[in-house]
mmCIF file of C-alpha atoms in Angstrom:
data_model
loop_
_atom_site.group_PDB
_atom_site.id
_atom_site.type_symbol
_atom_site.label_atom_id
_atom_site.label_comp_id
_atom_site.label_asym_id
_atom_site.label_seq_id
_atom_site.Cartn_x
_atom_site.Cartn_y
_atom_site.Cartn_z
ATOM 1 C CA MET A 1 3.604 29.283 31.923
ATOM 2 C CA LEU A 2 1.664 26.282 30.898
ATOM 3 C CA MET A 3 4.151 23.835 32.461
ATOM 4 C CA ASN A 4 4.044 25.799 35.969
ATOM 5 C CA ARG A 5 0.509 25.324 35.961
ATOM 6 C CA LEU A 6 0.877 21.775 35.655
ATOM 7 C CA ARG A 7 3.589 21.364 38.117
ATOM 8 C CA LEU A 8 1.372 22.993 40.661
ATOM 9 C CA LEU A 9 -1.755 20.919 39.386
ATOM 10 C CA ARG A 10 0.445 17.949 40.481
ATOM 11 C CA LYS A 11 1.355 19.029 43.783
ATOM 12 C CA LYS A 12 -2.298 19.759 44.847
ATOM 13 C CA GLU A 13 -3.904 16.822 46.811
ATOM 14 C CA ARG A 14 -7.426 18.081 46.540
ATOM 15 C CA GLY A 15 -9.692 15.959 44.170
ATOM 16 C CA SER A 16 -13.284 15.673 42.948
ATOM 17 C CA VAL A 17 -14.826 12.274 41.809
ATOM 18 C CA PRO A 18 -16.685 13.742 38.920
ATOM 19 C CA ILE A 19 -13.754 15.662 37.782
ATOM 20 C CA GLU A 20 -11.661 12.506 37.848
ATOM 21 C CA GLY A 21 -14.295 10.490 36.307
ATOM 22 C CA VAL A 22 -14.507 12.770 33.461
ATOM 23 C CA MET A 23 -10.992 12.765 32.710
ATOM 24 C CA GLY A 24 -10.698 9.116 33.117
ATOM 25 C CA ALA A 25 -13.625 8.795 30.656
ATOM 26 C CA LEU A 26 -11.472 11.177 28.258
ATOM 27 C CA LEU A 27 -8.370 8.822 28.534
ATOM 28 C CA LEU A 28 -10.638 5.739 27.760
ATOM 29 C CA LEU A 29 -12.261 7.330 24.924
ATOM 30 C CA GLY A 30 -8.891 8.204 23.374
ATOM 31 C CA TRP A 31 -7.438 4.807 23.947
ATOM 32 C CA TYR A 32 -10.499 3.273 22.134
ATOM 33 C CA ALA A 33 -10.259 5.481 19.201
ATOM 34 C CA VAL A 34 -6.437 4.800 18.666
ATOM 35 C CA ALA A 35 -7.188 1.009 19.006
ATOM 36 C CA TYR A 36 -10.107 1.296 16.430
ATOM 37 C CA GLN A 37 -7.994 3.010 14.392
ATOM 38 C CA PHE A 38 -5.106 0.066 14.269
ATOM 39 C CA TYR A 39 -7.947 -2.107 13.640
ATOM 40 C CA ASP A 40 -9.317 -0.208 10.663
ATOM 41 C CA ALA A 41 -5.967 -0.261 9.193
ATOM 42 C CA PHE A 42 -5.293 -3.790 9.122
ATOM 43 C CA ARG A 43 -8.840 -4.224 7.857
ATOM 44 C CA THR A 44 -8.000 -1.774 5.070
ATOM 45 C CA LYS A 45 -4.601 -3.562 4.395
ATOM 46 C CA ALA A 46 -6.189 -6.846 3.965
ATOM 47 C CA LEU A 47 -8.736 -5.170 1.482
ATOM 48 C CA ALA A 48 -6.130 -3.607 -0.409
ATOM 49 C CA MET A 49 -4.580 -7.102 -0.662
ATOM 50 C CA ARG A 50 -7.975 -8.590 -2.111
ATOM 51 C CA ALA A 51 -8.293 -5.852 -4.435
ATOM 52 C CA SER A 52 -4.724 -6.177 -5.935
ATOM 53 C CA TYR A 53 -5.387 -9.932 -6.293
ATOM 54 C CA THR A 54 -8.659 -9.413 -8.078
ATOM 55 C CA VAL A 55 -7.192 -6.929 -10.719
ATOM 56 C CA GLY A 56 -4.271 -9.407 -11.034
ATOM 57 C CA ASP A 57 -6.285 -12.095 -11.917
ATOM 58 C CA LEU A 58 -8.625 -10.035 -13.972
ATOM 59 C CA ILE A 59 -5.391 -9.035 -16.124
ATOM 60 C CA SER A 60 -4.149 -12.689 -15.995
ATOM 61 C CA ARG A 61 -7.393 -13.901 -17.686
ATOM 62 C CA GLU A 62 -7.152 -11.301 -20.482
ATOM 63 C CA LYS A 63 -6.996 -12.620 -23.901
ATOM 64 C CA THR A 64 -6.789 -9.417 -25.843
ATOM 65 C CA PRO A 65 -4.148 -6.969 -25.585
ATOM 66 C CA ILE A 66 -4.103 -4.465 -22.560
ATOM 67 C CA GLY A 67 -3.033 -0.532 -22.446
ATOM 68 C CA PRO A 68 -3.584 2.672 -21.002
ATOM 69 C CA LYS A 69 -7.244 2.741 -21.237
ATOM 70 C CA TYR A 70 -7.500 -0.546 -19.711
ATOM 71 C CA MET A 71 -5.369 0.202 -16.937
ATOM 72 C CA ALA A 72 -7.326 3.360 -16.371
ATOM 73 C CA GLY A 73 -10.226 1.014 -16.091
ATOM 74 C CA THR A 74 -8.715 -1.551 -13.681
ATOM 75 C CA LYS A 75 -7.426 1.609 -11.570
ATOM 76 C CA LYS A 76 -11.006 2.860 -11.150
ATOM 77 C CA LEU A 77 -11.826 -0.782 -10.171
ATOM 78 C CA PHE A 78 -9.242 -0.804 -7.602
ATOM 79 C CA ASP A 79 -10.045 2.725 -5.996
ATOM 80 C CA HIS A 80 -13.808 1.372 -6.080
ATOM 81 C CA ILE A 81 -13.346 -1.669 -3.969
ATOM 82 C CA MET A 82 -10.919 0.313 -1.578
ATOM 83 C CA GLY A 83 -13.556 3.184 -1.543
ATOM 84 C CA ASN A 84 -10.908 5.570 -2.348
ATOM 85 C CA PRO A 85 -12.619 9.083 -3.447
ATOM 86 C CA ASP A 86 -9.269 10.412 -4.297
ATOM 87 C CA SER A 87 -7.387 8.586 -7.276
ATOM 88 C CA SER A 88 -4.381 10.803 -6.490
ATOM 89 C CA ARG A 89 -3.796 8.795 -3.372
ATOM 90 C CA SER A 90 -3.114 5.705 -5.057
ATOM 91 C CA TRP A 91 -1.036 4.212 -8.142
ATOM 92 C CA MET A 92 -0.918 0.915 -9.942
ATOM 93 C CA ARG A 93 1.991 -0.323 -12.226
ATOM 94 C CA VAL A 94 1.984 -3.524 -14.476
ATOM 95 C CA SER A 95 5.012 -5.033 -15.753
ATOM 96 C CA VAL A 96 5.183 -7.789 -18.109
ATOM 97 C CA ILE A 97 7.908 -10.127 -17.497
ATOM 98 C CA PHE A 98 9.381 -13.417 -18.840
ATOM 99 C CA CYS A 99 12.530 -15.779 -18.931
ATOM 100 C CA GLN A 100 14.548 -15.707 -21.775
ATOM 101 C CA ASP A 101 14.759 -18.935 -23.828
ATOM 102 C CA ILE A 102 18.643 -19.861 -24.407
ATOM 103 C CA ALA A 103 19.633 -22.930 -26.300
ATOM 104 C CA ALA A 104 23.029 -22.961 -24.251
ATOM 105 C CA ASP A 105 21.246 -22.737 -21.029
ATOM 106 C CA ASP A 106 18.100 -24.284 -19.950
ATOM 107 C CA GLU A 107 18.153 -23.179 -16.309
ATOM 108 C CA PRO A 108 14.931 -21.275 -14.849
ATOM 109 C CA CYS A 109 15.208 -17.463 -14.163
ATOM 110 C CA ASP A 110 15.485 -16.605 -10.268
ATOM 111 C CA GLY A 111 16.786 -13.213 -11.086
ATOM 112 C CA VAL A 112 20.353 -13.882 -9.373
ATOM 113 C CA THR A 113 22.062 -16.716 -11.595
ATOM 114 C CA LYS A 114 19.761 -16.196 -14.689
ATOM 115 C CA LEU A 115 17.959 -12.794 -14.804
ATOM 116 C CA PHE A 116 14.224 -12.144 -15.773
ATOM 117 C CA SER A 117 13.601 -10.346 -19.227
ATOM 118 C CA LEU A 118 11.136 -7.229 -18.872
ATOM 119 C CA ASP A 119 8.734 -7.159 -21.952
ATOM 120 C CA SER A 120 6.943 -3.987 -20.962
ATOM 121 C CA SER A 121 5.952 -2.106 -17.934
ATOM 122 C CA HIS A 122 3.685 0.799 -17.534
ATOM 123 C CA ASN A 123 2.084 2.951 -14.530
ATOM 124 C CA THR A 124 -1.133 5.248 -13.671
ATOM 125 C CA GLY A 125 1.240 8.194 -12.435
ATOM 126 C CA GLY A 126 3.125 8.324 -9.058
ATOM 127 C CA VAL A 127 5.819 6.132 -9.815
ATOM 128 C CA ALA A 128 8.417 5.239 -12.495
ATOM 129 C CA ASN A 129 8.032 2.429 -15.031
ATOM 130 C CA HIS A 130 10.164 -0.695 -14.399
ATOM 131 C CA THR A 131 13.543 -1.277 -16.018
ATOM 132 C CA PHE A 132 15.371 -4.323 -16.444
ATOM 133 C CA GLU A 133 17.728 -3.445 -13.510
ATOM 134 C CA THR A 134 14.751 -2.643 -11.063
ATOM 135 C CA ILE A 135 12.919 -5.569 -11.874
ATOM 136 C CA ASN A 136 15.630 -8.045 -11.085
ATOM 137 C CA ALA A 137 16.076 -5.963 -7.937
ATOM 138 C CA GLU A 138 12.513 -7.404 -6.818
ATOM 139 C CA ALA A 139 14.135 -10.836 -7.645
ATOM 140 C CA SER A 140 13.416 -12.341 -3.849
ATOM 141 C CA ARG A 141 9.595 -11.410 -4.635
ATOM 142 C CA ILE A 142 9.096 -13.067 -8.123
ATOM 143 C CA PRO A 143 8.767 -17.067 -8.080
ATOM 144 C CA LYS A 144 11.323 -18.999 -10.289
ATOM 145 C CA MET A 145 10.253 -19.055 -14.066
ATOM 146 C CA ALA A 146 10.781 -21.716 -16.404
ATOM 147 C CA GLU A 147 12.118 -20.885 -20.014
ATOM 148 C CA GLY A 148 9.887 -19.232 -22.127
ATOM 149 C CA ASP A 149 7.249 -18.354 -19.256
ATOM 150 C CA TYR A 150 5.456 -15.280 -18.957
ATOM 151 C CA ALA A 151 4.163 -13.487 -16.045
ATOM 152 C CA VAL A 152 2.637 -10.378 -14.908
ATOM 153 C CA VAL A 153 3.748 -8.094 -12.184
ATOM 154 C CA LEU A 154 0.838 -5.936 -10.615
ATOM 155 C CA GLU A 155 1.958 -3.352 -8.057
ATOM 156 C CA THR A 156 -0.466 -1.337 -6.015
ATOM 157 C CA SER A 157 -0.413 1.547 -3.463
ATOM 158 C CA ILE A 158 -2.526 3.574 -1.714
ATOM 159 C CA PHE A 159 -2.466 6.033 1.059
ATOM 160 C CA TYR A 160 -4.354 4.917 4.103
ATOM 161 C CA ASN A 161 -7.275 7.264 5.176
ATOM 162 C CA PRO A 162 -7.514 7.178 8.728
ATOM 163 C CA ILE A 163 -11.208 7.551 10.161
ATOM 164 C CA PHE A 164 -9.891 9.873 13.017
ATOM 165 C CA ASP A 165 -7.122 12.699 12.097
ATOM 166 C CA ILE A 166 -5.366 12.100 15.365
ATOM 167 C CA GLY A 167 -2.364 10.782 13.972
ATOM 168 C CA ASP A 168 -1.605 13.968 11.990
ATOM 169 C CA LYS A 169 -1.489 16.011 15.183
ATOM 170 C CA GLY A 170 0.643 16.316 18.051
ATOM 171 C CA PHE A 171 0.788 18.152 21.572
ATOM 172 C CA SER A 172 2.818 21.046 21.410
ATOM 173 C CA PHE A 173 4.299 22.913 24.433
ATOM 174 C CA ASP A 174 7.320 25.497 24.914
ATOM 175 C CA GLY A 175 7.873 27.099 21.695
ATOM 176 C CA GLY A 176 5.589 24.978 19.408
ATOM 177 C CA ALA A 177 7.833 21.721 19.695
ATOM 178 C CA THR A 178 5.613 18.681 18.989
ATOM 179 C CA TYR A 179 6.369 16.044 21.615
ATOM 180 C CA THR A 180 4.033 13.142 20.574
ATOM 181 C CA LYS A 181 1.736 11.726 18.232
ATOM 182 C CA ILE A 182 -1.124 9.449 18.645
ATOM 183 C CA GLY A 183 -2.412 6.926 16.191
ATOM 184 C CA LEU A 184 -1.594 6.309 12.447
ATOM 185 C CA SER A 185 -1.201 9.286 9.997
ATOM 186 C CA SER A 186 -2.350 9.815 6.426
ATOM 187 C CA SER A 187 1.216 9.250 5.291
ATOM 188 C CA VAL A 188 0.774 5.428 5.888
ATOM 189 C CA ARG A 189 1.106 3.683 2.344
ATOM 190 C CA LEU A 190 -0.470 0.313 1.776
ATOM 191 C CA SER A 191 1.420 -1.580 -0.960
ATOM 192 C CA ASN A 192 0.872 -5.006 -2.673
ATOM 193 C CA PHE A 193 3.193 -7.070 -5.438
ATOM 194 C CA VAL A 194 1.298 -9.485 -7.293
ATOM 195 C CA VAL A 195 3.198 -11.987 -9.751
ATOM 196 C CA THR A 196 0.419 -14.018 -11.890
ATOM 197 C CA ARG A 197 0.912 -16.394 -14.648
ATOM 198 C CA PRO A 198 -1.452 -15.439 -17.728
ATOM 199 C CA ARG A 199 -4.245 -18.397 -17.787
ATOM 200 C CA GLY A 200 -4.303 -18.056 -21.381
ATOM 201 C CA PRO A 201 -2.408 -16.052 -24.374
ATOM 202 C CA ARG A 202 0.527 -14.114 -22.890
ATOM 203 C CA THR A 203 -0.587 -10.614 -21.760
ATOM 204 C CA VAL A 204 0.640 -8.094 -24.575
ATOM 205 C CA TRP A 205 0.886 -4.523 -24.420
ATOM 206 C CA ASP A 206 -0.848 -2.206 -26.857
ATOM 207 C CA ASP A 207 -1.014 1.458 -26.711
ATOM 208 C CA SER A 208 -4.440 1.628 -28.679
ATOM 209 C CA PHE A 209 -6.211 -0.434 -26.006
#
């Protein structure tokens, strides 16, 4: 029924300047809303990157062990920087890796010819801890490490919270089928992978901290 009315409207040649002006203004406003939402998404992505590097730098400077309480605190810091009111929409994972010192092999670790070793891995929920296999699967994202070197791998992930919810909606016609969606939805994830070398003593995990 709706499609028939649209076909009839298309065939009509009569028009009204005020009505066409209103329709044009609505299209222009819709385009502006979508364009601003993409701008806001890139702004949020840059903010998430800065927040991740801030937390990674904070961890790399710790001279005492870190633990679940410490991670909970840094997670709150990350959410605060991001302006995230719902902590369930983000997660954080910290992994301590090192390059094992082998007497018969003085080559650096690159995750391919010589694998990285995993000291510990912990998360704040929403994702599994890394294993020896999974951390080496990320070798392309980790710089080469000399024998005996340690590094902290911080991963953060947060759902983008769009200003307008038009990305989660669509126009539906015959039978309720959705034909199109405009803009970004709230299912877009912004993730970061930060590798930082400890600036003092190597980072140690302790469940009591």
